[in-house]
mmCIF file of C-alpha atoms in Angstrom:
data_model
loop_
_atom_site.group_PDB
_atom_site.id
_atom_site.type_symbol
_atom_site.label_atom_id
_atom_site.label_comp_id
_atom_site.label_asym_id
_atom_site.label_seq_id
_atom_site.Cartn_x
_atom_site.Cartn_y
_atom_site.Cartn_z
ATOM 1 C CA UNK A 1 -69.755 -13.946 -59.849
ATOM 2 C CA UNK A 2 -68.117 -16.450 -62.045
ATOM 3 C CA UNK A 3 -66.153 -19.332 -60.654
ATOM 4 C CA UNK A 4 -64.611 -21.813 -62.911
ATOM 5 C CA UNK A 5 -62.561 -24.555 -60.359
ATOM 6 C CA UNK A 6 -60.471 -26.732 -62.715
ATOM 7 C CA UNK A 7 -58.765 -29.951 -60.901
ATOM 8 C CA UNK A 8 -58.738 -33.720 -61.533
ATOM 9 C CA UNK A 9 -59.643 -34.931 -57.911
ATOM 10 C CA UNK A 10 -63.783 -34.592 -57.372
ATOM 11 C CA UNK A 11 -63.267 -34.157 -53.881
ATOM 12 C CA UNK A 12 -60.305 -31.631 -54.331
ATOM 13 C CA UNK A 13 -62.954 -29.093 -56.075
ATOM 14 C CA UNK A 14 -65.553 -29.876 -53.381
ATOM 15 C CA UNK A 15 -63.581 -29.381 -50.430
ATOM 16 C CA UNK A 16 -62.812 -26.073 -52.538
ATOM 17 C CA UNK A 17 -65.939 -24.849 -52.777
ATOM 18 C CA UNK A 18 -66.885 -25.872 -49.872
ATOM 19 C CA UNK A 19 -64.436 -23.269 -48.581
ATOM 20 C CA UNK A 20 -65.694 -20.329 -50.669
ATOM 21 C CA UNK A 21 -66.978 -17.579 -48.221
ATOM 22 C CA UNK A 22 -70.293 -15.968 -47.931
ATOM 23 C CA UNK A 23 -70.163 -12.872 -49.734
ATOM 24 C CA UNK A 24 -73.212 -10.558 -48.942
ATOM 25 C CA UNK A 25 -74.927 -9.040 -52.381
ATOM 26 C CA UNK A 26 -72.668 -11.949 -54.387
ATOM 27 C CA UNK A 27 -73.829 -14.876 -55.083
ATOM 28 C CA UNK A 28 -71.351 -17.568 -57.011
ATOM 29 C CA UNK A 29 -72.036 -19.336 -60.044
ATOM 30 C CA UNK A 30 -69.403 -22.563 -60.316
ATOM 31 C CA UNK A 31 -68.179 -24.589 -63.345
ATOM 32 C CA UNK A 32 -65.924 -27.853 -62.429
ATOM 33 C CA UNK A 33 -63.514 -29.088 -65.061
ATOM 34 C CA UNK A 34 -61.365 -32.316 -64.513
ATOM 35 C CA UNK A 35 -58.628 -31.133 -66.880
ATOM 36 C CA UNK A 36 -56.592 -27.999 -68.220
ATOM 37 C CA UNK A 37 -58.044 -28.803 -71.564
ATOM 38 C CA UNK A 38 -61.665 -28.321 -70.661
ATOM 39 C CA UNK A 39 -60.501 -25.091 -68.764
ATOM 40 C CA UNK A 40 -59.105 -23.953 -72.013
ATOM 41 C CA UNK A 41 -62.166 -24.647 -74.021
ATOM 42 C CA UNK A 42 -64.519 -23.790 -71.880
ATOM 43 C CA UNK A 43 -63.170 -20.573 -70.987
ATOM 44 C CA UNK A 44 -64.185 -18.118 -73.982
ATOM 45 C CA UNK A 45 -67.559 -18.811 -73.739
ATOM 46 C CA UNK A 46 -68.110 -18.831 -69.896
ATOM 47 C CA UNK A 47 -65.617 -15.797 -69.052
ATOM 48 C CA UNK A 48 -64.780 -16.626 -65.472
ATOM 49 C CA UNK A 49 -64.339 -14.269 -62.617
ATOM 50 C CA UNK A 50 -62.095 -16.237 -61.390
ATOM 51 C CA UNK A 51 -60.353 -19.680 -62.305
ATOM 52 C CA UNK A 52 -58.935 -21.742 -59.479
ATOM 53 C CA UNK A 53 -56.784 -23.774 -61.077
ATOM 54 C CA UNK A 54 -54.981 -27.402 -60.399
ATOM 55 C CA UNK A 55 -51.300 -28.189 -61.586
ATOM 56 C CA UNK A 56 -50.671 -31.636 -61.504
ATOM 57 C CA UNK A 57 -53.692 -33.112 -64.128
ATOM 58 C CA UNK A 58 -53.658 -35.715 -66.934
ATOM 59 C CA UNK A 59 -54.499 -34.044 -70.495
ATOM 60 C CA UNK A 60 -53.318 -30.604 -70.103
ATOM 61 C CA UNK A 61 -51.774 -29.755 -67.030
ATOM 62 C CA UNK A 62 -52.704 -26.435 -64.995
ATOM 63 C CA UNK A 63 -48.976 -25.019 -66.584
ATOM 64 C CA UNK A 64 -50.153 -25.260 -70.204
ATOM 65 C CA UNK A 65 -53.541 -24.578 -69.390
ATOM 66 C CA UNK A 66 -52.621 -21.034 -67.429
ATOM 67 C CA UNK A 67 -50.570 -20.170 -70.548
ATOM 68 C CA UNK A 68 -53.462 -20.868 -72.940
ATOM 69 C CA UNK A 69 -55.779 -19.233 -70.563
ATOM 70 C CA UNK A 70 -53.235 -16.149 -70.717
ATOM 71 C CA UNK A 71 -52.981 -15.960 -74.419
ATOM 72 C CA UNK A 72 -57.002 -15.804 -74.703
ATOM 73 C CA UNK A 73 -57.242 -13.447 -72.126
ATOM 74 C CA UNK A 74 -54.404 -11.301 -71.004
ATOM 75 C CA UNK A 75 -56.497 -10.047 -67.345
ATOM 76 C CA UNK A 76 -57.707 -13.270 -66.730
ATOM 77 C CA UNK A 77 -57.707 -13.759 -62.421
ATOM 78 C CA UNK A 78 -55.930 -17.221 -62.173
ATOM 79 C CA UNK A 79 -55.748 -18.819 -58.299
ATOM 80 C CA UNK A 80 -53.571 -21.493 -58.670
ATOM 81 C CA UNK A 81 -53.815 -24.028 -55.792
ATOM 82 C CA UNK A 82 -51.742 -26.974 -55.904
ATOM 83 C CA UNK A 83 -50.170 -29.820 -53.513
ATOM 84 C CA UNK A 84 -46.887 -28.724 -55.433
ATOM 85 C CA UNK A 85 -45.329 -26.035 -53.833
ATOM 86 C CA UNK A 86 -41.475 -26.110 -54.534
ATOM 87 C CA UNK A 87 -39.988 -22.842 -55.131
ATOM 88 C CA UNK A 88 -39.124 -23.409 -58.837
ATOM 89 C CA UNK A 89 -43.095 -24.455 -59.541
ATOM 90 C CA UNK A 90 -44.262 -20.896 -57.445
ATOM 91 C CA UNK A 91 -41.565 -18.925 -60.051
ATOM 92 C CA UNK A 92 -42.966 -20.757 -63.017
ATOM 93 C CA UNK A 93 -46.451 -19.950 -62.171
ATOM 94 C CA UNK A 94 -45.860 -16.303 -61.101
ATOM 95 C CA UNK A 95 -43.876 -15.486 -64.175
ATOM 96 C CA UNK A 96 -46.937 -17.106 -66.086
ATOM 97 C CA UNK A 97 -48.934 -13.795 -64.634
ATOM 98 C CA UNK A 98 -50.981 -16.169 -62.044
ATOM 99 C CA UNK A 99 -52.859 -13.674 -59.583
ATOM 100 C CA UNK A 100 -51.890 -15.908 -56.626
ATOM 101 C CA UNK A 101 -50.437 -19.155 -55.248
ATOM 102 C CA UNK A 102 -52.184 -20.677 -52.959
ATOM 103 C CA UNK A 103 -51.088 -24.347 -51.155
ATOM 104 C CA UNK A 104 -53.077 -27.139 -50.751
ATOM 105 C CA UNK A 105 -55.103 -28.474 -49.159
ATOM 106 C CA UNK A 106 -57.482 -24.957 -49.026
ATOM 107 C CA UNK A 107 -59.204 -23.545 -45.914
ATOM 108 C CA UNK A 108 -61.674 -20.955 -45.415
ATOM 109 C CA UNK A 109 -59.258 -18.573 -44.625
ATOM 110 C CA UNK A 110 -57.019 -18.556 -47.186
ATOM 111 C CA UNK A 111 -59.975 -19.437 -50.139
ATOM 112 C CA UNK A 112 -61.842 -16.953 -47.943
ATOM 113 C CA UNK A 113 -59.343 -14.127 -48.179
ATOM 114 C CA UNK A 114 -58.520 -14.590 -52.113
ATOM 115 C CA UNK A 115 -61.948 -14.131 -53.171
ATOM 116 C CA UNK A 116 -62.744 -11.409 -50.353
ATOM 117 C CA UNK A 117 -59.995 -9.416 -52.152
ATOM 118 C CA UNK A 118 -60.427 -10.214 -55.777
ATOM 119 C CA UNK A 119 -64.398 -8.683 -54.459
ATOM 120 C CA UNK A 120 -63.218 -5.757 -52.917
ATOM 121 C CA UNK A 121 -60.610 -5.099 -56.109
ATOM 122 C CA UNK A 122 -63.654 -5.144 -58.589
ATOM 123 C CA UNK A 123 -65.980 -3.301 -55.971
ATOM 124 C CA UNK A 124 -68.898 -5.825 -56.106
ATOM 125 C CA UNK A 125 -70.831 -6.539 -53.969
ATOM 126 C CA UNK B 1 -58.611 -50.277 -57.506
ATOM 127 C CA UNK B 2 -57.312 -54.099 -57.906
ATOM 128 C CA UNK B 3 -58.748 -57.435 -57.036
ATOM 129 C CA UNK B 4 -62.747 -56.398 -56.722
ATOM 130 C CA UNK B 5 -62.647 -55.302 -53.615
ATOM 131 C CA UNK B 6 -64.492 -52.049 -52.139
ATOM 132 C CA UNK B 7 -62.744 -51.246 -48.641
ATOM 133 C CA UNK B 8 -63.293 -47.374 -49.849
ATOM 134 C CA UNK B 9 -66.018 -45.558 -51.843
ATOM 135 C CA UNK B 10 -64.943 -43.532 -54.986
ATOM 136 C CA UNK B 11 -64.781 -40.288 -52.671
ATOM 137 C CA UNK B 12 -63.016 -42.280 -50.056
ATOM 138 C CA UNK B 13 -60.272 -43.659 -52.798
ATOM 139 C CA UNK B 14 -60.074 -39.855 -54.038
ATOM 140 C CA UNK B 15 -59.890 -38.471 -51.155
ATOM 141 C CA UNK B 16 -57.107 -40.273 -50.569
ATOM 142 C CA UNK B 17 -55.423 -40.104 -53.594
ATOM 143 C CA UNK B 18 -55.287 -36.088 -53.184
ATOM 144 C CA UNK B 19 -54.114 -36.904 -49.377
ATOM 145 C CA UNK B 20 -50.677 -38.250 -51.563
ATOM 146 C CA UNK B 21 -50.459 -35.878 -53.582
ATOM 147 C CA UNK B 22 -50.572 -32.879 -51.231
ATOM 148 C CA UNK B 23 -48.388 -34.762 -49.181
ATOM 149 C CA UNK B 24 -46.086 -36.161 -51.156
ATOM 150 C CA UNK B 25 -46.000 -32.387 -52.822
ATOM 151 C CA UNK B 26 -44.733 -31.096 -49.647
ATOM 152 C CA UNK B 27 -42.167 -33.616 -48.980
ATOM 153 C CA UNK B 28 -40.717 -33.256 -52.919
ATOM 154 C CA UNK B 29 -40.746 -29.153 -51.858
ATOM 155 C CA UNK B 30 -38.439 -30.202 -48.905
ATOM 156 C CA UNK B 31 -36.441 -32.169 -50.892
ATOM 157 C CA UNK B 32 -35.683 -29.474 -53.491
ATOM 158 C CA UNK B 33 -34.981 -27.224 -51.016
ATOM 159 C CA UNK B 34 -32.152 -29.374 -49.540
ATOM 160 C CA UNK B 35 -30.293 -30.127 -52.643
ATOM 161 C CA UNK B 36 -31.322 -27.748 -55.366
ATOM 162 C CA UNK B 37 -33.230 -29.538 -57.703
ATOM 163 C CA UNK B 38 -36.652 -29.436 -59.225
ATOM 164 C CA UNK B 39 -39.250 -32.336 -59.004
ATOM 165 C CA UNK B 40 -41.783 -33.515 -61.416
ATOM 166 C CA UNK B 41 -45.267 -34.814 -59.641
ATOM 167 C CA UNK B 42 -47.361 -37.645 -61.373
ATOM 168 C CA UNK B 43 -51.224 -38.603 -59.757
ATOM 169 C CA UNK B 44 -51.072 -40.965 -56.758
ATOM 170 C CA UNK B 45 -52.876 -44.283 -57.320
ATOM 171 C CA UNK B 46 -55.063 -46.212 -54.911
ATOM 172 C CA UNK B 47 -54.555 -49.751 -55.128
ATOM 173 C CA UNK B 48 -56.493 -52.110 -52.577
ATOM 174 C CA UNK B 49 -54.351 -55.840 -53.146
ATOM 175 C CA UNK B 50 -54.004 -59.149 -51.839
ATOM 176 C CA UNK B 51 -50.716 -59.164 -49.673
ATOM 177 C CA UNK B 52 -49.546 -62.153 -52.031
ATOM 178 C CA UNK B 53 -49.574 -60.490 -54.811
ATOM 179 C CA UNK B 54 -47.826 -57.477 -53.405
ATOM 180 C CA UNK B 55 -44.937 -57.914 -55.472
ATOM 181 C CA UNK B 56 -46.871 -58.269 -58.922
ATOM 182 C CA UNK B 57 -48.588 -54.658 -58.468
ATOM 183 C CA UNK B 58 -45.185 -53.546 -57.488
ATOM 184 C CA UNK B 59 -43.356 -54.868 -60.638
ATOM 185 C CA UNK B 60 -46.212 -53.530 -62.567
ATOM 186 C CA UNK B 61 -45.155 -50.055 -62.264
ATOM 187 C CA UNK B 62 -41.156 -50.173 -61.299
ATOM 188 C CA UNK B 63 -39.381 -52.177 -64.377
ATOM 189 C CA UNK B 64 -36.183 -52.299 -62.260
ATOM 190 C CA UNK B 65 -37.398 -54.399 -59.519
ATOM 191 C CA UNK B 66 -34.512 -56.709 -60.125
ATOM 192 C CA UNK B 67 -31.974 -54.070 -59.684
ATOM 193 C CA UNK B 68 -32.845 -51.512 -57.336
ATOM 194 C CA UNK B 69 -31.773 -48.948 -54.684
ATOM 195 C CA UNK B 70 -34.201 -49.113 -51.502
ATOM 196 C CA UNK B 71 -34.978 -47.259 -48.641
ATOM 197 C CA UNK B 72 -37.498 -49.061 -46.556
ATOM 198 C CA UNK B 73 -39.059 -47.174 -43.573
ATOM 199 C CA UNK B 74 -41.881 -48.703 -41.307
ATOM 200 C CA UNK B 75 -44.297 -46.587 -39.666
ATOM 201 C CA UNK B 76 -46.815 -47.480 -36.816
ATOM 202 C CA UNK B 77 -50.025 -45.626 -34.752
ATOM 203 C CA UNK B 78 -53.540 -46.148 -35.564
ATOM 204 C CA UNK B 79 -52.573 -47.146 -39.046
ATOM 205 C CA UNK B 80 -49.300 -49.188 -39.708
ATOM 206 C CA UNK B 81 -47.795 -49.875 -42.793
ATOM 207 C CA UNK B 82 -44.217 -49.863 -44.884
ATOM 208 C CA UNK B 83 -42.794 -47.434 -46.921
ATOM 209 C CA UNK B 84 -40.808 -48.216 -49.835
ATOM 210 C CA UNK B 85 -38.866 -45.270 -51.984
ATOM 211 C CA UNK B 86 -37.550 -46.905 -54.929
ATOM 212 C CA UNK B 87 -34.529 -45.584 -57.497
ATOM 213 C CA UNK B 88 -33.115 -47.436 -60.050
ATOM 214 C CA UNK B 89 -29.656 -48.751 -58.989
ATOM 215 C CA UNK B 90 -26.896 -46.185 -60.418
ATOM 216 C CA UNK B 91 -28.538 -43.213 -59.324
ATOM 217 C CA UNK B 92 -26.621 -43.679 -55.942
ATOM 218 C CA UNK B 93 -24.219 -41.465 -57.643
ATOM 219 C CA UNK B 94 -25.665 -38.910 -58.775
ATOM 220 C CA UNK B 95 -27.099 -38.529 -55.128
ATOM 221 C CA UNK B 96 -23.911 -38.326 -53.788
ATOM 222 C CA UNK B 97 -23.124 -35.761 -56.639
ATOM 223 C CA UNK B 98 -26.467 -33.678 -55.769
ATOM 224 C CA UNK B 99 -25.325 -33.472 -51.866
ATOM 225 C CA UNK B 100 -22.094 -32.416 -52.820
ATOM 226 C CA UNK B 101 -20.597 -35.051 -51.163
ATOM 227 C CA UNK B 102 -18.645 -36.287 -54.014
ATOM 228 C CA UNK B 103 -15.931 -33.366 -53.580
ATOM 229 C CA UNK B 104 -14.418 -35.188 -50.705
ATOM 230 C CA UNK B 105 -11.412 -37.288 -50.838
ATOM 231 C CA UNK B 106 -12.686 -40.794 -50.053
ATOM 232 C CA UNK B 107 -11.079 -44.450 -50.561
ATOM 233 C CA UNK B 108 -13.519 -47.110 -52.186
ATOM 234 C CA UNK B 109 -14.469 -48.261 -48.576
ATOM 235 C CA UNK B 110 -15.911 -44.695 -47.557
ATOM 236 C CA UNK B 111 -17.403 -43.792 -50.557
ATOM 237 C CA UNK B 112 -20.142 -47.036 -50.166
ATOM 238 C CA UNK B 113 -21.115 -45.765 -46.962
ATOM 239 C CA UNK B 114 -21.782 -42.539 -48.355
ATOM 240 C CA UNK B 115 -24.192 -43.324 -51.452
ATOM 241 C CA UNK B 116 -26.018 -45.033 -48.612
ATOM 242 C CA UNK B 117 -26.171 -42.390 -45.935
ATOM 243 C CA UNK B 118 -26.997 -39.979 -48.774
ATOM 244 C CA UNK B 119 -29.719 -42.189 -50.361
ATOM 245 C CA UNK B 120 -31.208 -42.832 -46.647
ATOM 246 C CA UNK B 121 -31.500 -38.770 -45.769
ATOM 247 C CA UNK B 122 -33.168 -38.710 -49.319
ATOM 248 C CA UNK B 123 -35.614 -41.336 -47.722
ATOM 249 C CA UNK B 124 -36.155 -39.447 -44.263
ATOM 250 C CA UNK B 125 -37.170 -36.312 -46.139
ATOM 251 C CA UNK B 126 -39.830 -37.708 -49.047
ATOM 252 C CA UNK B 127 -41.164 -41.153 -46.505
ATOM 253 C CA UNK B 128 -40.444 -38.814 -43.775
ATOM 254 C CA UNK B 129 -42.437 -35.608 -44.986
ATOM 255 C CA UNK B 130 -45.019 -37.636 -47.227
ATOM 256 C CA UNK B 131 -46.074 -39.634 -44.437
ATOM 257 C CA UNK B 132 -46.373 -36.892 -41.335
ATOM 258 C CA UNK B 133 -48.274 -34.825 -43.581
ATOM 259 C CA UNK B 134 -50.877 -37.413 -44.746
ATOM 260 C CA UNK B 135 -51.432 -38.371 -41.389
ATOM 261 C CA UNK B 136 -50.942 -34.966 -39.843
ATOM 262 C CA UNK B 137 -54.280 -34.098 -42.437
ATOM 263 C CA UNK B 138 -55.786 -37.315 -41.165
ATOM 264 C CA UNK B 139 -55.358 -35.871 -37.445
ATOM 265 C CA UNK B 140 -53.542 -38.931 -36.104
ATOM 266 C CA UNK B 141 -50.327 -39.648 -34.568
ATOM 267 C CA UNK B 142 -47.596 -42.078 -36.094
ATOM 268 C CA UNK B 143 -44.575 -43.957 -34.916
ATOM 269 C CA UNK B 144 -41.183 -44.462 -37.758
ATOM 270 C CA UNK B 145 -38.435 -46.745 -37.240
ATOM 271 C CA UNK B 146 -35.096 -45.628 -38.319
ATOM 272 C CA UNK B 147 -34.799 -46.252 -43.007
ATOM 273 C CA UNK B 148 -33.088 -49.211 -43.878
ATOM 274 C CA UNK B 149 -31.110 -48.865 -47.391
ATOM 275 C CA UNK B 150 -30.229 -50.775 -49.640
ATOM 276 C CA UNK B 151 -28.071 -50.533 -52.929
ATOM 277 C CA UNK B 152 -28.264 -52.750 -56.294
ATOM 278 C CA UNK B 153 -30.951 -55.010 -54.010
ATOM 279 C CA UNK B 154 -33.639 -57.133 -55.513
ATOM 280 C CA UNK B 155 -37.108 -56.170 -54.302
ATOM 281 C CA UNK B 156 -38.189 -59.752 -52.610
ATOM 282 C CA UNK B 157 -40.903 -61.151 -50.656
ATOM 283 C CA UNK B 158 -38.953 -61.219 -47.696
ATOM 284 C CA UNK B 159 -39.080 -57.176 -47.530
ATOM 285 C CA UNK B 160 -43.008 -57.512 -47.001
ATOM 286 C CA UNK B 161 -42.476 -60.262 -44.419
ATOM 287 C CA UNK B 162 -43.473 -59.347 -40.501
ATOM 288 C CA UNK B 163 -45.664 -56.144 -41.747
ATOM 289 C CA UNK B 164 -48.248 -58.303 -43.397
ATOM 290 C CA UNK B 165 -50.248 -61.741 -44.061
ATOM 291 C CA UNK B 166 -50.317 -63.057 -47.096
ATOM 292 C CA UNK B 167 -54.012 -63.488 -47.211
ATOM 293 C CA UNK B 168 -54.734 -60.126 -46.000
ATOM 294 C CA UNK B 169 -55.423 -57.126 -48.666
ATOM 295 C CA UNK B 170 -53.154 -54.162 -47.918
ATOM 296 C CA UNK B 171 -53.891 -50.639 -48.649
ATOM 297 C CA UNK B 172 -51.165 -49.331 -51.503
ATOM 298 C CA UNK B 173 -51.014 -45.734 -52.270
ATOM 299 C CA UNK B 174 -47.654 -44.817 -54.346
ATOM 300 C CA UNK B 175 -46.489 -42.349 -56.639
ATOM 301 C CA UNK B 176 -43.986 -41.820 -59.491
ATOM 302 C CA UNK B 177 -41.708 -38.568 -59.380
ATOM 303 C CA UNK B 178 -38.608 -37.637 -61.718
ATOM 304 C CA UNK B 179 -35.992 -35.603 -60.338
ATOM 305 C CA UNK B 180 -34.272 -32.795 -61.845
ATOM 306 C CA UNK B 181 -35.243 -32.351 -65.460
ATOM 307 C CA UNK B 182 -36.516 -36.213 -65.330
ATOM 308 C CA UNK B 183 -32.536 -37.508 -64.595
ATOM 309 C CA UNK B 184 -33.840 -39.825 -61.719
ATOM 310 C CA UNK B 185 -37.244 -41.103 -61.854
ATOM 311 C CA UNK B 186 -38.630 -42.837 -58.781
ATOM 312 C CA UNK B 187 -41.310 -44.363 -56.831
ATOM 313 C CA UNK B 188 -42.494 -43.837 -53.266
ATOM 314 C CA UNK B 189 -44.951 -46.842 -51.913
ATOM 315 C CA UNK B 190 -47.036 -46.492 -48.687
ATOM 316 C CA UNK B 191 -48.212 -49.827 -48.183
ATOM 317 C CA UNK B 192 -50.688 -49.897 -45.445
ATOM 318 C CA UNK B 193 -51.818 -53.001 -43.443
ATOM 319 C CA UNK B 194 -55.970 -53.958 -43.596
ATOM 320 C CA UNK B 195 -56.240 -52.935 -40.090
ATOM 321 C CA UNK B 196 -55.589 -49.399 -41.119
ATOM 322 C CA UNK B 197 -58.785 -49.791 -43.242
ATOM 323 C CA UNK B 198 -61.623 -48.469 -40.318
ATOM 324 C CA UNK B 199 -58.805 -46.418 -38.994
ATOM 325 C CA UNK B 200 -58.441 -44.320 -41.987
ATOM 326 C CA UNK B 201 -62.280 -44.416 -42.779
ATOM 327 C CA UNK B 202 -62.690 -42.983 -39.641
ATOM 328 C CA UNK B 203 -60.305 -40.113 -39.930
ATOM 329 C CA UNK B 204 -61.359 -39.772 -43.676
ATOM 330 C CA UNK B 205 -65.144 -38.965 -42.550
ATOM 331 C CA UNK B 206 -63.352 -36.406 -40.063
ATOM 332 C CA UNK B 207 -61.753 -34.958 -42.912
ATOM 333 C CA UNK B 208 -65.185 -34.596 -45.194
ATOM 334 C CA UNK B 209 -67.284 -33.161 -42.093
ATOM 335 C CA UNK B 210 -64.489 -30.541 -41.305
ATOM 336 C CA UNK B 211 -65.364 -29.105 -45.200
ATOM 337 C CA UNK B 212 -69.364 -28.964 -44.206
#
C-alpha cells in the first residue's frame, strides 16, 4: 500500500510514520515530500493510496495542493493532519472533498484507526 | 539559528519548531472561536540569540517596534521564559470592535480601559493556549503571572530586564499570524531563558522515544 506523507517539518512525517499501524498481509511503501508542490508533481506517477497531507507549508500549501491533487484525481484518499484546527480551516478542507481531518500532533490511535479503515474500505489485506 | 551556536540538533530545532506550530494552532482555534474570526498560520522559527541582541532579532521581523501594542506574560517551571504578543498600535480598535464591546456607551476615560482589557484576554488565550500546549506536549508543568498590556508602547530593553542576562543566549521561538482576512497581522514571541536549554532537551528526547 501506497503512502505519500507530504509536510515541511522532517520530524512531523517521522513521528507520522512512526505511528502507522501494523497491518497483517500489508506492507507500506512511503514517499516524503517537504512541500504541496512536490505532492502535486509527484502524484501522477506514484498514485498514492493514501496522501497524508500538511497545511501550513512554504511553496504550495496543503490547500492548493489538495485542490490540485483533486483536479488530477477526483477519488484521491486525502488525510489531512494539521496543527491548524479552527473551524473555518476543517470547512475549507472538507468542502475540498478531504477524506478526513485529523489534529496534530498524530498518535497511534487516531493514524492507527484512519488507515485501519481506509484497509478495511478497499478490503486488503 | 543565529549567532553560531548549536544548543539543539536540526531534529531538536524542528522538533521544536512543529511544537509552535501545533501549539500555537490550537491557541489561534481558541481564539477564533471566541470572537468569530479566521486566522492565518505562518512556520515558527527557532532562533538561539545572545540576550543583548534580543531586541535586534526582534526588530528584524516586527517593523513597528517603535509603535506597538504589547501584552507581556511571564511564565515559570522547569523552563522559564517571557512571552511577548505583539500588534501594531491601532488595532486596539478593531479588538474592541471584534469583542463587541464597542456597542456600549462609554466616555473617553472607559473606553482606554477597555482596548486594554480586550487586548489582554486576546493575550491570555494565544500566550495562554500556545504555551500550556507546548509544554503540556513536553510533559512539564508551568507557572504564568497575570499579562501586562500595553498600548502605543515602544518595545525597550527594559521589557527583557529581570528575565535574562545580557550575556546569556536565550531560546526564541515566535511566529507571525494575520487575523481575519490578514486585517491584523501579529507576532507571538516565547523567549526562553538558557537554563531551559537541558530542560527542554530532556523533555524533547521524551518526546522522540514516545514515537519508537
Amino acid at each position: 500500500m501506497k503512502i505519500l506523507v507530504v509536510d515541511d517539518s522532517a520530524i512531523a512525517r517521522k513521528f507520522l510514520i512512526k505511528s502507522l499501524p501494523n497491518v497483517e498481509g500489508v506492507e507500506f511503501e512511503i514517499k516524503e515530500c517537504i512541500n504541496g508542490l512536490e505532492a502535486v508533481n509527484i502524484y501522477p506517477d506514484y498514485k498514492p493510496d493514501i496522501v497524508f497531507l500538511d497545511l501550513t507549508m512554504p511553496v504550495m500549501d496543503g490547500v492548493e495542493a489538495l485542490a490540485k491533487i483533486k483536479e488530477l484525481d477526483p477519488d484521491s484518499v486525502v488525510y489531512v493532519l494539521t496543527a491548524d484546527i479552527q473551524k473555518s480551516t476543517q470547512e475549507k478542507i472538507m468542502a475540498l472533498d478531504a477524506k478526513k481531518f485529523l489534529k496534530k500532533p498524530p498518535s497511534k490511535g487516531i493514524i492507527g484507526d484512519a488507515v485501519l479503515e481506509f484497509v478495511k474500505t478497499m478490503n486488503i489485506g | 539559528m543565529s549567532d553560531n551556536v548549536n544548543f539543539f540538533n536540526d531534529e531538536e530545532t524542528d522538533a521544536l519548531q512543529e511544537l509552535m506550530n501545533i501549539a500555537f494552532g490550537q491557541a489561534a482555534a481558541e481564539l477564533a472561536e471566541v470572537i468569530d474570526i479566521s486566522v492565518t498560520l505562518s512556520f515558527p522559527k527557532l532562533n538561539i540569540v545572545k540576550v543583548s541582541d534580543l531586541m535586534n532579532h526582534i526588530a528584524d521581523d516586527v517593523k513597528y517596534i517603535n509603535k506597538c501594542n504589547l501584552v507581556e506574560q511571564r511564565y515559570k517551571g522547569d523552563t522559564g521564559g517571557v512571552a511577548y504578543l505583539i500588534f501594531p498600535h491601532g488595532t486596539e480598535k478593531e479588538f474592541v470592535s471584534m469583542f463587541h464591546m464597542d456597542e456600549e456607551d462609554n466616555d473617553h476615560e472607559v473606553f482606554i480601559d477597555v482596548e486594554r482589557e480586550v487586548l489582554s484576554e486576546v493575550g491570555n488565550i494565544l500566550i495562554g493556549a500556545c504555551i500550556s500546549k507546548i509544554f503540556d506536549l513536553l510533559k512539564t508543568n508551568v507557572t504564568y503571572t497575570p499579562p501586562h498590556t500595553m498600548i502605543g508602547h515602544k518595545f525597550e530593553n527594559h521589557f527583557l530586564k529581570g528575565c535574562f542576562t545580557g550575556e546569556d543566549y536565550a531560546i526564541m521561538l515566535n511566529t507571525g499570524f494575520s487575523l481575519s482576512e490578514k486585517t491584523i497581522e501579529g507576532y507571538l514571541f516565547l523567549v526562553n531563558c538558557q537554563s531551559s536549554i537541558e530542560p527542554l532537551k530532556k523533555a524533547l528526547a521524551d518526546l522522540f522515544e514516545s514515537y519508537e
